[in-house]
Amino acid sequence: MTNHPRLLMCPPDHFQVRYEINPWMNVQRQPAAASAQTQWQQLVASLGAHAEIVLCEPAPSRPDMVFTANAGFVLDGRVVVSRFRYPERQPEAPLFARWFADAGFECLAWPDDVCFEGAGDCLADQDAAHLWLGHGPRSDIRAAALLARAFQLPVYPLGLVDPRFYHLDTCFCPLADGHTLYYPTAFSAESQMLIRAQIPIEKRIEVSEEDACQFACNAVGVGKHVFMNYASARLQHELDSRGFQVHEVRVTEFLRAGGAVKCLSLNLDGA
Ligand code: ARG
């Protein structure tokens, strides 16, 4: 990751809860439009002090397009555009594909029958030496081998078993210097073992259920700055003691759709 990464974001002009494709979504509990705009602008301002914010055009009747993490997975100017699991989000794919092509990214070939939800489910460690793939609720396990071949990197597949944490980026977040935030029970027992085998104990930051449900793992790290919706005093202290500066940015309106800080941005210069 560069010091001043570009982050792709999409204004929440058409953001709504129009369907229910994860347990956080309830069409009876709509986000307040004005408050969503304010929170999103505050996120732009906060992230914008440490990153370059790049915008894409929101499309009417594509309420989840605001979650640009799901546009695709980008590494070194190459992108795999998402193949969404649910028909409700599938029309976003050609819109994001056009954006990537116009912006000069090389769009990699991918079989249409392999679901893959981009940087929602695929995360690189911060020196991009390997990738983690969350699979089950959205992305297909077959994506692991395809990503390994496309990017010539080892890919560690992680099985997601708690429906509340349906994308890898809702429960796992690689940060600077190998530190990693995660919510252990979101993963199968086997995947918890893989995480423990790959990440040394002093680098693992296990978050509580309370923090996880406030989307603390859905964080953006830029160097030692970490942006998240909420961090309990305990989590703040843990991050602080490892030299991180926590920036809490409330995005509670977006939690109603099952997304937070990380989902609302896509790092175009890393993962
Ligand atoms: N409502 C969206 C969905 O269910 C939220 C996506 C959140 N994005 C993410 N990267 N976790 O697909």
XYZ file of N, CA, C and O and ligand atoms in Angstrom, residues 15-17 19-25 63-71 84 86 89 92 117-121 138 166-171 215 218 254 256-260 262-265, ligand 1:
200
model
N -28.951 5.568 -2.001
C -28.817 4.552 -0.943
C -30.148 4.336 -0.220
O -30.799 5.292 0.207
N -30.548 3.076 -0.110
C -31.789 2.676 0.564
C -31.659 1.201 0.931
O -30.745 0.539 0.445
N -32.598 0.714 1.740
C -32.671 -0.738 1.935
C -33.899 -1.215 1.154
O -35.027 -1.110 1.622
N -34.120 -4.301 -0.459
C -34.243 -5.770 -0.445
C -33.435 -6.250 0.746
O -32.745 -5.452 1.407
N -33.518 -7.544 1.057
C -32.830 -8.069 2.242
C -31.940 -9.232 1.817
O -32.439 -10.316 1.526
N -30.649 -8.992 1.747
C -29.733 -10.061 1.329
C -28.677 -10.348 2.399
O -27.729 -11.080 2.160
N -28.825 -9.737 3.566
C -27.999 -10.109 4.716
C -28.825 -9.804 5.963
O -29.820 -9.065 5.884
N -28.452 -10.384 7.116
C -29.308 -10.276 8.302
C -29.455 -8.869 8.874
O -30.315 -8.639 9.719
N -28.637 -7.928 8.437
C -28.725 -6.561 8.946
C -29.804 -5.773 8.213
O -30.258 -4.748 8.705
N -30.168 -6.231 7.034
C -31.088 -5.469 6.193
C -32.531 -5.793 6.556
O -32.894 -6.959 6.700
N -29.110 0.659 -5.003
C -28.922 1.235 -3.664
C -27.639 0.812 -2.948
O -27.152 1.530 -2.093
N -27.091 -0.361 -3.319
C -25.885 -0.848 -2.632
C -24.590 -0.449 -3.344
O -23.503 -0.850 -2.919
N -24.708 0.354 -4.399
C -23.502 0.729 -5.144
C -22.545 1.566 -4.308
O -21.358 1.672 -4.596
N -23.104 2.152 -3.262
C -22.302 2.930 -2.310
C -21.192 2.059 -1.684
O -20.146 2.574 -1.277
N -21.409 0.732 -1.672
C -20.409 -0.180 -1.101
C -19.400 -0.586 -2.180
O -19.420 -1.695 -2.716
N -18.501 0.342 -2.461
C -17.552 0.146 -3.569
C -16.528 -0.967 -3.304
O -15.884 -1.422 -4.241
N -16.386 -1.390 -2.053
C -15.478 -2.518 -1.783
C -15.888 -3.730 -2.615
O -15.060 -4.597 -2.907
N -17.174 -3.780 -2.968
C -17.667 -4.922 -3.738
C -17.600 -4.726 -5.244
O -18.110 -5.558 -6.002
N -16.965 -3.636 -5.690
C -16.841 -3.415 -7.138
C -15.939 -4.479 -7.758
O -16.193 -4.966 -8.863
N -21.545 -10.965 -8.584
C -22.359 -10.949 -7.362
C -23.216 -12.205 -7.230
O -23.749 -12.722 -8.209
N -26.137 -12.417 -5.456
C -27.581 -12.178 -5.532
C -27.958 -11.307 -6.730
O -27.302 -10.294 -7.010
N -27.879 -7.449 -6.773
C -26.674 -6.628 -6.966
C -25.988 -6.880 -8.307
O -25.065 -6.132 -8.664
N -24.919 -4.152 -10.845
C -23.821 -3.215 -10.540
C -22.549 -3.577 -11.301
O -21.720 -2.712 -11.582
N -17.067 -11.531 -4.650
C -17.531 -10.179 -4.331
C -16.397 -9.213 -3.995
O -16.496 -8.374 -3.097
N -15.301 -9.328 -4.754
C -14.265 -8.302 -4.744
C -13.580 -8.139 -3.400
O -13.342 -9.104 -2.661
N -13.257 -6.896 -3.078
C -12.527 -6.598 -1.854
C -13.411 -6.729 -0.610
O -12.961 -6.463 0.504
N -14.682 -7.139 -0.802
C -15.487 -7.521 0.355
C -14.993 -8.865 0.885
O -15.006 -9.110 2.092
N -14.552 -9.730 -0.027
C -14.150 -11.086 0.358
C -12.678 -11.391 0.122
O -12.207 -12.450 0.539
N -21.099 -15.542 0.183
C -21.104 -14.783 -1.082
C -20.119 -15.369 -2.091
O -20.512 -15.809 -3.154
N -20.984 -11.924 6.693
C -21.168 -12.616 5.409
C -20.094 -12.267 4.387
O -20.011 -12.888 3.336
N -19.322 -11.218 4.647
C -18.173 -10.861 3.803
C -16.942 -10.902 4.706
O -17.027 -10.503 5.875
N -15.794 -11.264 4.133
C -14.573 -11.320 4.946
C -14.281 -9.969 5.616
O -13.837 -9.920 6.765
N -14.558 -8.879 4.902
C -14.190 -7.570 5.469
C -15.108 -7.125 6.602
O -14.924 -6.051 7.169
N -16.124 -7.936 6.945
C -16.938 -7.609 8.122
C -16.334 -8.190 9.407
O -16.772 -7.854 10.502
N -15.329 -9.075 9.253
C -14.822 -9.769 10.446
C -13.308 -9.958 10.449
O -12.773 -10.638 11.341
N -19.266 -3.300 13.646
C -18.439 -3.299 12.432
C -17.028 -2.741 12.651
O -16.458 -2.104 11.766
N -14.621 -3.815 10.126
C -14.831 -3.245 8.793
C -14.115 -1.891 8.749
O -14.716 -0.833 8.612
N -25.431 3.283 7.431
C -25.006 2.251 6.473
C -25.000 0.859 7.110
O -25.091 -0.141 6.409
N -27.373 -0.272 8.581
C -28.717 -0.799 8.269
C -28.730 -1.633 6.990
O -29.676 -2.378 6.747
N -27.710 -1.436 6.160
C -27.595 -2.255 4.944
C -26.517 -3.321 5.127
O -26.220 -4.081 4.203
N -25.905 -3.347 6.322
C -24.879 -4.358 6.583
C -23.497 -3.952 6.132
O -22.666 -4.799 5.818
N -23.232 -2.649 6.097
C -21.901 -2.202 5.670
C -21.413 -1.053 6.537
O -22.202 -0.386 7.202
N -20.109 -0.821 6.542
C -19.546 0.300 7.300
C -18.358 0.892 6.540
O -18.345 0.899 5.307
N -15.138 0.237 5.758
C -14.384 -0.461 4.712
C -15.239 -0.726 3.479
O -14.796 -0.534 2.346
N -16.480 -1.162 3.700
C -17.366 -1.459 2.562
C -17.599 -0.236 1.693
O -17.888 -0.360 0.507
N -17.521 0.940 2.318
C -17.830 2.176 1.601
C -16.649 2.691 0.784
O -16.729 3.777 0.207
N -15.550 1.940 0.753
C -14.375 2.413 0.014
C -13.657 1.233 -0.611
O -13.733 0.109 -0.127
N -26.097 -4.599 1.402
C -24.823 -4.980 0.869
C -24.792 -6.454 0.588
O -25.406 -7.199 1.319
C -23.743 -4.590 1.836
C -22.373 -4.827 1.310
C -21.290 -4.516 2.303
N -20.041 -4.588 1.686
C -18.950 -5.187 2.197
N -17.826 -5.085 1.565
N -18.996 -5.916 3.298
O -24.186 -6.913 -0.346
